[in-house]
Tab-separated table of C-alpha atoms (C1' of nucleotides) in Angstrom:
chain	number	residue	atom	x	y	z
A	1	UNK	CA	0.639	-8.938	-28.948
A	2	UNK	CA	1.737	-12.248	-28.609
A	3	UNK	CA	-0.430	-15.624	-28.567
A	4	UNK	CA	0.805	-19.210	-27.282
A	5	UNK	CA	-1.196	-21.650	-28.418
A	6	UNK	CA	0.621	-23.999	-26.448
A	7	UNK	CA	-0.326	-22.783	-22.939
A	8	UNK	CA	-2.413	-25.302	-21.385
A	9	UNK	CA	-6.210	-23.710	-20.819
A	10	UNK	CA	-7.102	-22.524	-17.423
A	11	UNK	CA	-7.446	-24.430	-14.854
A	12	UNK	CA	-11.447	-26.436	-14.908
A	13	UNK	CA	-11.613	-25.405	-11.617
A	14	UNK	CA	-11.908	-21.532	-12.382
A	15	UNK	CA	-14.365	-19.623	-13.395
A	16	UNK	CA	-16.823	-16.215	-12.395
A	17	UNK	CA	-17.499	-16.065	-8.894
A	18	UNK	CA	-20.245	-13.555	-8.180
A	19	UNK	CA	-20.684	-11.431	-5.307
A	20	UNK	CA	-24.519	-9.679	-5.548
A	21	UNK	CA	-24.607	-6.650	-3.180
A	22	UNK	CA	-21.326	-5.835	-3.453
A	23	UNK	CA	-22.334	-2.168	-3.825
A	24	UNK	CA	-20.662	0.337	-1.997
A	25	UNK	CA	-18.078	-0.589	-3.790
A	26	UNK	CA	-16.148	1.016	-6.832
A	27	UNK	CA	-12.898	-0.375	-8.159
A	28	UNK	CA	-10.992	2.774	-9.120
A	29	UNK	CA	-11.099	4.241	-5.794
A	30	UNK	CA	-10.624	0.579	-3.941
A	31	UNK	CA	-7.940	-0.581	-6.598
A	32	UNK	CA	-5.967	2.138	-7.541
A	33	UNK	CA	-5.724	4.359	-4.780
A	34	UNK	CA	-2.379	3.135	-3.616
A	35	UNK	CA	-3.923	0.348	-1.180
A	36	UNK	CA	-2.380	-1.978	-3.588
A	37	UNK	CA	-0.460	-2.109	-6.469
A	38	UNK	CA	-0.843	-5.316	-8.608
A	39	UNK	CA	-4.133	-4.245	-9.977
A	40	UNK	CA	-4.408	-2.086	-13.432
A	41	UNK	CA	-7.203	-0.379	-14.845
A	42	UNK	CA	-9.000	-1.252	-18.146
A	43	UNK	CA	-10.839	0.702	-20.467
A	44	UNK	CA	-14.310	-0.668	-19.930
A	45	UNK	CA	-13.854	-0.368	-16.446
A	46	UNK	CA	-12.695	-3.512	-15.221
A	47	UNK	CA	-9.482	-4.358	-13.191
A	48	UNK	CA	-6.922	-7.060	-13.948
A	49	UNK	CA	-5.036	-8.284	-10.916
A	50	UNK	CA	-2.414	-10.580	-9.674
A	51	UNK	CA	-3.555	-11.548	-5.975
A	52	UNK	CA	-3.040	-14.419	-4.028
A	53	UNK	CA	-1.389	-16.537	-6.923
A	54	UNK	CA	-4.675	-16.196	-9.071
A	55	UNK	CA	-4.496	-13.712	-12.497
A	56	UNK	CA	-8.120	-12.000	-11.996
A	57	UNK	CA	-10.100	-9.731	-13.694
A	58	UNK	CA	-12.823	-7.926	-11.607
A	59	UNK	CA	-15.985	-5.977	-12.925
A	60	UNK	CA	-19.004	-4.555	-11.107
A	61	UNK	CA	-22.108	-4.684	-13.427
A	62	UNK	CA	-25.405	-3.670	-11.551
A	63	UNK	CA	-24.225	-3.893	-7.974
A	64	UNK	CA	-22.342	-6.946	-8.465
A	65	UNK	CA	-19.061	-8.235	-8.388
A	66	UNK	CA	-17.648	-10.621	-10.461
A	67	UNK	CA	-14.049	-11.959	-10.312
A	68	UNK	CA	-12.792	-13.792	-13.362
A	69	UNK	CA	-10.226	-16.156	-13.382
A	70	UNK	CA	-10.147	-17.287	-9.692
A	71	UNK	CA	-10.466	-20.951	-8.506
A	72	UNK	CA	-14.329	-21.619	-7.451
A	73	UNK	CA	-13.242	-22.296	-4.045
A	74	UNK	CA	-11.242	-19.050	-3.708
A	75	UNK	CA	-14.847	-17.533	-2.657
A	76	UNK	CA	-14.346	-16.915	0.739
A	77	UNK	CA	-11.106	-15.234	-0.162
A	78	UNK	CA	-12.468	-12.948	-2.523
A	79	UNK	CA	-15.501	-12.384	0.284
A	80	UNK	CA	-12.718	-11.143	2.791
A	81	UNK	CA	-10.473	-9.346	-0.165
A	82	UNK	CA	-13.186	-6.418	-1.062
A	83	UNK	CA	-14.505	-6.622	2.381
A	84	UNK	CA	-17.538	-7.911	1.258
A	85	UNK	CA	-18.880	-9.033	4.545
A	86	UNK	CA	-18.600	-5.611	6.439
A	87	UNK	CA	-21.762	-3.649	6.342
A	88	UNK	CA	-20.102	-0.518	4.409
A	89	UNK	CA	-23.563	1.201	4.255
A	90	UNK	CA	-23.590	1.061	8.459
A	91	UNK	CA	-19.850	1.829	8.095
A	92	UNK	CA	-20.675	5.310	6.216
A	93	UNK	CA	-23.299	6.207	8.443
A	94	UNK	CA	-21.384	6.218	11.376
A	95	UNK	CA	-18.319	8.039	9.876
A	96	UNK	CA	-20.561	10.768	8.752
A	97	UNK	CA	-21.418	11.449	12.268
A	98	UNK	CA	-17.964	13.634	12.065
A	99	UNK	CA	-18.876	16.385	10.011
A	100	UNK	CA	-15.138	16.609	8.345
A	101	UNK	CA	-15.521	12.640	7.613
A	102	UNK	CA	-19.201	13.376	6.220
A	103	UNK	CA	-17.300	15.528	3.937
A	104	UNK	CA	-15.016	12.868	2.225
A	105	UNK	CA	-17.735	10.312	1.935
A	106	UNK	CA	-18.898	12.257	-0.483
A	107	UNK	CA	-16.079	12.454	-2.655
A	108	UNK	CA	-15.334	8.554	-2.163
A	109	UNK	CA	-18.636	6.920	-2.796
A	110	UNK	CA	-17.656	3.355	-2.986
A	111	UNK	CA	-14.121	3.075	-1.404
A	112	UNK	CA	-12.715	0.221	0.778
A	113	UNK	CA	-10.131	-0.988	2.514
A	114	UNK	CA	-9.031	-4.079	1.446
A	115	UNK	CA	-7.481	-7.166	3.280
A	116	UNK	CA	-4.511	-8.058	1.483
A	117	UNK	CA	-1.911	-11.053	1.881
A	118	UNK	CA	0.270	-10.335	4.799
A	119	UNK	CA	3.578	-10.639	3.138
A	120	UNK	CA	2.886	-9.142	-0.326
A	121	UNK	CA	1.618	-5.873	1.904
A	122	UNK	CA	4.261	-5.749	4.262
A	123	UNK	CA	7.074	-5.971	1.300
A	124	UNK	CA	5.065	-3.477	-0.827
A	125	UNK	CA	4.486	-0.732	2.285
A	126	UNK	CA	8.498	-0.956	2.845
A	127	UNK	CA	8.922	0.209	-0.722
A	128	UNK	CA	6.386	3.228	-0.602
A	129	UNK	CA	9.114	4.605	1.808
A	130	UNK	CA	9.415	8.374	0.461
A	131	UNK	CA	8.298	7.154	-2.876
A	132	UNK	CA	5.418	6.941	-5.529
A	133	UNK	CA	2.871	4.712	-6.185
A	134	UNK	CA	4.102	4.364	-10.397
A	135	UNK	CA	7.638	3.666	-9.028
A	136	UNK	CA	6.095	1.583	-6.418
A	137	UNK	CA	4.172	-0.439	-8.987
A	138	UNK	CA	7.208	-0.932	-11.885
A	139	UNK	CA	9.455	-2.298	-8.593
A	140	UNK	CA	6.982	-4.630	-7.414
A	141	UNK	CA	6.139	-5.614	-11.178
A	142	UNK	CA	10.448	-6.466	-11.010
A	143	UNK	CA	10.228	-7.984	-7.876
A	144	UNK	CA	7.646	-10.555	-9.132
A	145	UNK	CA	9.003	-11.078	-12.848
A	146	UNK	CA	12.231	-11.549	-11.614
A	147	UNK	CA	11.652	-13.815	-8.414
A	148	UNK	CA	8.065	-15.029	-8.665
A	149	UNK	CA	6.272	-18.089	-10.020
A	150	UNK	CA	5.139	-18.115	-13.785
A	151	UNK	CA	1.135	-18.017	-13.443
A	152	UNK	CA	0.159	-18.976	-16.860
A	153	UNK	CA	-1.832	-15.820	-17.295
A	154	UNK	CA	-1.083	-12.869	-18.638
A	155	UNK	CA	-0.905	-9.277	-16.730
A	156	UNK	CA	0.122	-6.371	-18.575
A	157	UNK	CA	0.925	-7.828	-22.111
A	158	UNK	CA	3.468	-9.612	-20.156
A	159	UNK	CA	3.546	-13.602	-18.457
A	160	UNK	CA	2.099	-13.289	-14.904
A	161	UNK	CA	4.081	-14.089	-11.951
A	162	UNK	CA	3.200	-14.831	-8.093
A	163	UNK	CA	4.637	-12.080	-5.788
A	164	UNK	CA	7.831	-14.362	-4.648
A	165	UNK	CA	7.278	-15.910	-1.550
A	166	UNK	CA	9.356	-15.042	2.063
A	167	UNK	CA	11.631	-17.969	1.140
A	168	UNK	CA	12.474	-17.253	-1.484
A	169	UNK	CA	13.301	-13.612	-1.046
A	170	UNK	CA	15.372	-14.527	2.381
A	171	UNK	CA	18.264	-16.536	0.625
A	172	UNK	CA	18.708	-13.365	-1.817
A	173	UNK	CA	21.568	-10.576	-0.911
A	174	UNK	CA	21.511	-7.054	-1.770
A	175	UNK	CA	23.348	-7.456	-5.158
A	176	UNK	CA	20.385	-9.982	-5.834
A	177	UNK	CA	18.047	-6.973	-6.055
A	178	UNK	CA	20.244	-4.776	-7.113
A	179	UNK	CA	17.727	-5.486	-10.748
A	180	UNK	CA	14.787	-4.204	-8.895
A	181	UNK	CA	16.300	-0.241	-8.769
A	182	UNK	CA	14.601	0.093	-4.890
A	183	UNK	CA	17.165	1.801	-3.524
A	184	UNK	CA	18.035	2.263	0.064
A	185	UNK	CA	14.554	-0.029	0.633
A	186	UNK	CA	16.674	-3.252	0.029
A	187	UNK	CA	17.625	-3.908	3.108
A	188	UNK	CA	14.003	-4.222	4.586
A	189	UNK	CA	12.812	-6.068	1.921
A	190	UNK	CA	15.112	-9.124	2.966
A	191	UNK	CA	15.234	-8.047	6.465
A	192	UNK	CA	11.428	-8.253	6.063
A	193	UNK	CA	11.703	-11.826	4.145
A	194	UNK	CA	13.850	-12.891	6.922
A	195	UNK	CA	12.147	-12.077	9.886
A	196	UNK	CA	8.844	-14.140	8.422
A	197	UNK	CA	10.730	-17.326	7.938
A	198	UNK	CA	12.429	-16.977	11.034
A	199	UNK	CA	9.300	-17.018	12.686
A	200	UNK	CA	10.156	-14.052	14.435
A	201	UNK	CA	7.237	-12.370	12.625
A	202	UNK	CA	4.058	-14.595	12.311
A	203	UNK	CA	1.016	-13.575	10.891
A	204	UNK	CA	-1.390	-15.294	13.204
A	205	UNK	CA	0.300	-13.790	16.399
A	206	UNK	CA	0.514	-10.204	14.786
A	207	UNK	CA	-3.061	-10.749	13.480
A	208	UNK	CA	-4.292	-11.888	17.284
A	209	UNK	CA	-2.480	-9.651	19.614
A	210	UNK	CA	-3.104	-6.389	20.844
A	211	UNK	CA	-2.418	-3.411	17.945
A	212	UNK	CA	0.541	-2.074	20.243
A	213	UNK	CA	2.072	-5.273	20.468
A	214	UNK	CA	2.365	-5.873	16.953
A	215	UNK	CA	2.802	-2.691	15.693
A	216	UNK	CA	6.071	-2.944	18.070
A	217	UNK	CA	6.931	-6.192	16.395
A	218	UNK	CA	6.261	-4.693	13.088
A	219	UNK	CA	8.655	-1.550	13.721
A	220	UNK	CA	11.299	-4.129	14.371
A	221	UNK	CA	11.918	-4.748	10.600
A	222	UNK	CA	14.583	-2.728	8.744
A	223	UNK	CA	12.671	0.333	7.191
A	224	UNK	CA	9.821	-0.330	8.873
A	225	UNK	CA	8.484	2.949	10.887
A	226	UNK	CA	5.382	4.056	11.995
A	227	UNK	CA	3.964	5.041	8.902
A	228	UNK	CA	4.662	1.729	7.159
A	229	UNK	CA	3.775	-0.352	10.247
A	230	UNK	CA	0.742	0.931	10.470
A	231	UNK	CA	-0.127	0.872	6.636
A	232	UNK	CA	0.490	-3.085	7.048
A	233	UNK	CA	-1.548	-3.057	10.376
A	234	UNK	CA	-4.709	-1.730	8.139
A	235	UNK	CA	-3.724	-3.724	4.929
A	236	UNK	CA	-2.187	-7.054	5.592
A	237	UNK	CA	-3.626	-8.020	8.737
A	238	UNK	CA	-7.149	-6.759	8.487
A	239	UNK	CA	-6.348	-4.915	11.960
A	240	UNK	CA	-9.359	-2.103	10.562
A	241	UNK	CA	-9.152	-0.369	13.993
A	242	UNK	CA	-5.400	1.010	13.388
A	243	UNK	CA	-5.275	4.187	11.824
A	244	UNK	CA	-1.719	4.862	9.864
A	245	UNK	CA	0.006	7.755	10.776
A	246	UNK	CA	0.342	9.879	8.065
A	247	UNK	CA	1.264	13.528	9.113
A	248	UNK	CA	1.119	14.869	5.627
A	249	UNK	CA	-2.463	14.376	5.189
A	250	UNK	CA	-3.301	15.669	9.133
A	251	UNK	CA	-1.540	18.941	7.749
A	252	UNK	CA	-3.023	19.713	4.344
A	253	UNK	CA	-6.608	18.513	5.319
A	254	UNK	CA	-6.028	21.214	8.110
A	255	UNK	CA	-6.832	23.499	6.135
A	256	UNK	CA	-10.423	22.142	4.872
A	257	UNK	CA	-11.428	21.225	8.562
A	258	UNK	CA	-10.061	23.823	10.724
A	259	UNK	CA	-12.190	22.882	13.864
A	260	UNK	CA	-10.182	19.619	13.687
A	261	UNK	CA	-10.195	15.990	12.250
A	262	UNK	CA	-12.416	13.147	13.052
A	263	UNK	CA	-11.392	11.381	16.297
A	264	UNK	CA	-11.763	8.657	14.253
A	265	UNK	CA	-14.341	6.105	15.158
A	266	UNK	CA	-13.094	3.265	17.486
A	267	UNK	CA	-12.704	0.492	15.697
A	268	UNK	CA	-12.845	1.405	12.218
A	269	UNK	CA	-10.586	4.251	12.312
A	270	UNK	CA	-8.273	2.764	9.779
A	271	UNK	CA	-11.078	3.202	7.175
A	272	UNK	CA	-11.958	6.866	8.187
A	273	UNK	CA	-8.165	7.160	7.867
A	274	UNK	CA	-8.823	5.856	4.134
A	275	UNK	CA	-11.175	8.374	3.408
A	276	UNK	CA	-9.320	10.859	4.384
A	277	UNK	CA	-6.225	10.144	2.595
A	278	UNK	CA	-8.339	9.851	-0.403
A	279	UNK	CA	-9.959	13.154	0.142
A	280	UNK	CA	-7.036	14.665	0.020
A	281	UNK	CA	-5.389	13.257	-3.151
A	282	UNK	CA	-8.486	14.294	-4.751
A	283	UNK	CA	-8.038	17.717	-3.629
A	284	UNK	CA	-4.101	17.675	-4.883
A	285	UNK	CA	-3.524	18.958	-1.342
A	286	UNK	CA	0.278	19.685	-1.250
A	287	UNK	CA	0.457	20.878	2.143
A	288	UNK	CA	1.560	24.686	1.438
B	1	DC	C1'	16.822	20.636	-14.991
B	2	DT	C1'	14.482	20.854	-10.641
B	3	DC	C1'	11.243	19.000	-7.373
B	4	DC	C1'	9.512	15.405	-4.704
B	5	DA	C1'	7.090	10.892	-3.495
B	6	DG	C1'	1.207	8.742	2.111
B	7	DG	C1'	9.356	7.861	5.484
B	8	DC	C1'	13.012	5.962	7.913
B	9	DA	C1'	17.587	5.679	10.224
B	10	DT	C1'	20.859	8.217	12.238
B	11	DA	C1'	23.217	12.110	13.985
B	12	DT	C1'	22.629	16.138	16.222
B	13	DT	C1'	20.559	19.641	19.762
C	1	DA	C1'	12.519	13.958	23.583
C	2	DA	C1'	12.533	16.768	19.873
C	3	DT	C1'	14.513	18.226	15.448
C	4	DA	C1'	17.595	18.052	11.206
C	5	DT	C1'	19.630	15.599	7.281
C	6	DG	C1'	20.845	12.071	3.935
C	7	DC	C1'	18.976	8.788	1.291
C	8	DA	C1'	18.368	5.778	-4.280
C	9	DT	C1'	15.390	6.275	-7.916
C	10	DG	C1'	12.537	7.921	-11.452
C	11	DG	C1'	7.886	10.240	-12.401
C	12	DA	C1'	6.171	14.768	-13.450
DNA sequence: CTCCAGGCATATT
DNA sequence: AATATGCATGGA
């Protein structure tokens, strides 16, 4: 509750960028179903976000998507961010060819898997380590506040801030973090951080080789196991045909589909994985 | 106060 | 190669 009439106005450069057709595509169960966690939910609908350095606010109105607050030329970002260029209608269609994947289509009408930043997904999968997505949210909301760059906007009631960069993460210790209350994930945050600038893990070459390859590189960061490997696999790298492990969900959705689940189209199987992950938080499955 | 969160690392069989 | 246990922290 706060004004500062003193902040310089936003940048000339930004302003709406519209997507038409964006439709499937709903933001509660894209934004806030523990893809990501810098986004947070407004009553009218719309989404407020800190991605990519730019303070956004995203509504669908009529089939379209527009994204406040981003840099004109951040288009083709934005395009590749909501998966705007994949066919999600074709997607569906072919998922529903499994009878137990026809089933969660319906309950997950406009989902997607997004392509996040690399780093920012790699950092924020090592935290959901035996965790929850509100505890996951308030440490990466410390993380940033505490070690990212001042946006100018606002997020939350609160100055926005960049999620900190690899850099500047690496020359930090454990006591540095100590503020961020993560635990036992410390260590692979700056092992993480560490290994990027390094160069021992690089984005293009996980992005271009084959999934095994760079899911082994992945699993070579400290708290980094299959699970979260493949959760960065799907998210930060846009690798759509890796499918994260997730043994939980294979055992309550069991139950719903005992003749088995999908196979999991080749390919896409990471976002048949998302539906069914979303199925079953939906359903409260606890596994019993 | 318990239980547990889309696991992982490590020590045991 | 399987299987068991501890783990920091705080939401519910």
């Amino acid at each position: 509750m706060k004004q500062d009439a003193t902040r310089p106005p936003a940048a000339r450069s930004r302003g709406a960028l519209v997507f038409e057709r964006a439709a499937p595509l709903d933001l509660a169960e894209t934004l806030d179903g523990g893809q990501a966690f810098r986004w947070r939910g407004c009553e009218d609908g719309a989404y407020v976000g800190v991605v990519a350095r730019q303070v956004v606010r995203a509504f669908l109105k009529g089939g379209r998507l527009t994204i406040e607050g981003a840099p004109l030329a951040a288009r083709p970002f934005w395009r590749a961010y909501f998966a705007l260029d994949l066919d999600y209608g074709a997607i569906r269609r072919r998922l529903a060819e499994d009878p137990a994947l026809r089933e969660c289509l319906g309950f997950a009408r406009g989902l997607r898997v997004l392509r996040q930043e690399f780093f920012e997904a790699l950092v924020t999968f090592i935290l959901t380590q035996n965790n929850n997505v509100p505890r996951v949210k308030g440490i990466v909301a410390r993380l940033c506040a505490t070690f990212g760059d001042p946006l100018g906007g606002d997020f939350e009631g609160e100055p926005a801030f960049a999620f900190p960069s690899p850099g500047r993460l690496a020359a930090l210790d454990e006591s540095d973090l100590a503020c961020l209350r993560a635990g036992y994930r410390v260590p692979g945050i700056l092992d993480a951080a560490r290994q990027v600038v390094s160069g021992r893990l690089d984005e293009t070459a996980l992005k271009t080789l084959p999934v095994p390859e760079a899911r082994a590189r992945l699993l070579g960061v400290r708290g980094v196991g299959p699970k979260v490997a493949d959760c960065v696999l799907l998210y930060g790298l846009g690798r759509f045909d890796c499918c994260p492990v997730d043994v939980w969900i294979r055992r309550a959705l069991a139950r719903f589909f005992p003749d088995g689940l999908p196979a999991c189209s080749s390919g896409i199987a990471g976002i048949a994985q998302q539906y069914l992950f979303h199925y079953a938080r939906l359903h409260g499955l606890d596994g019993r």
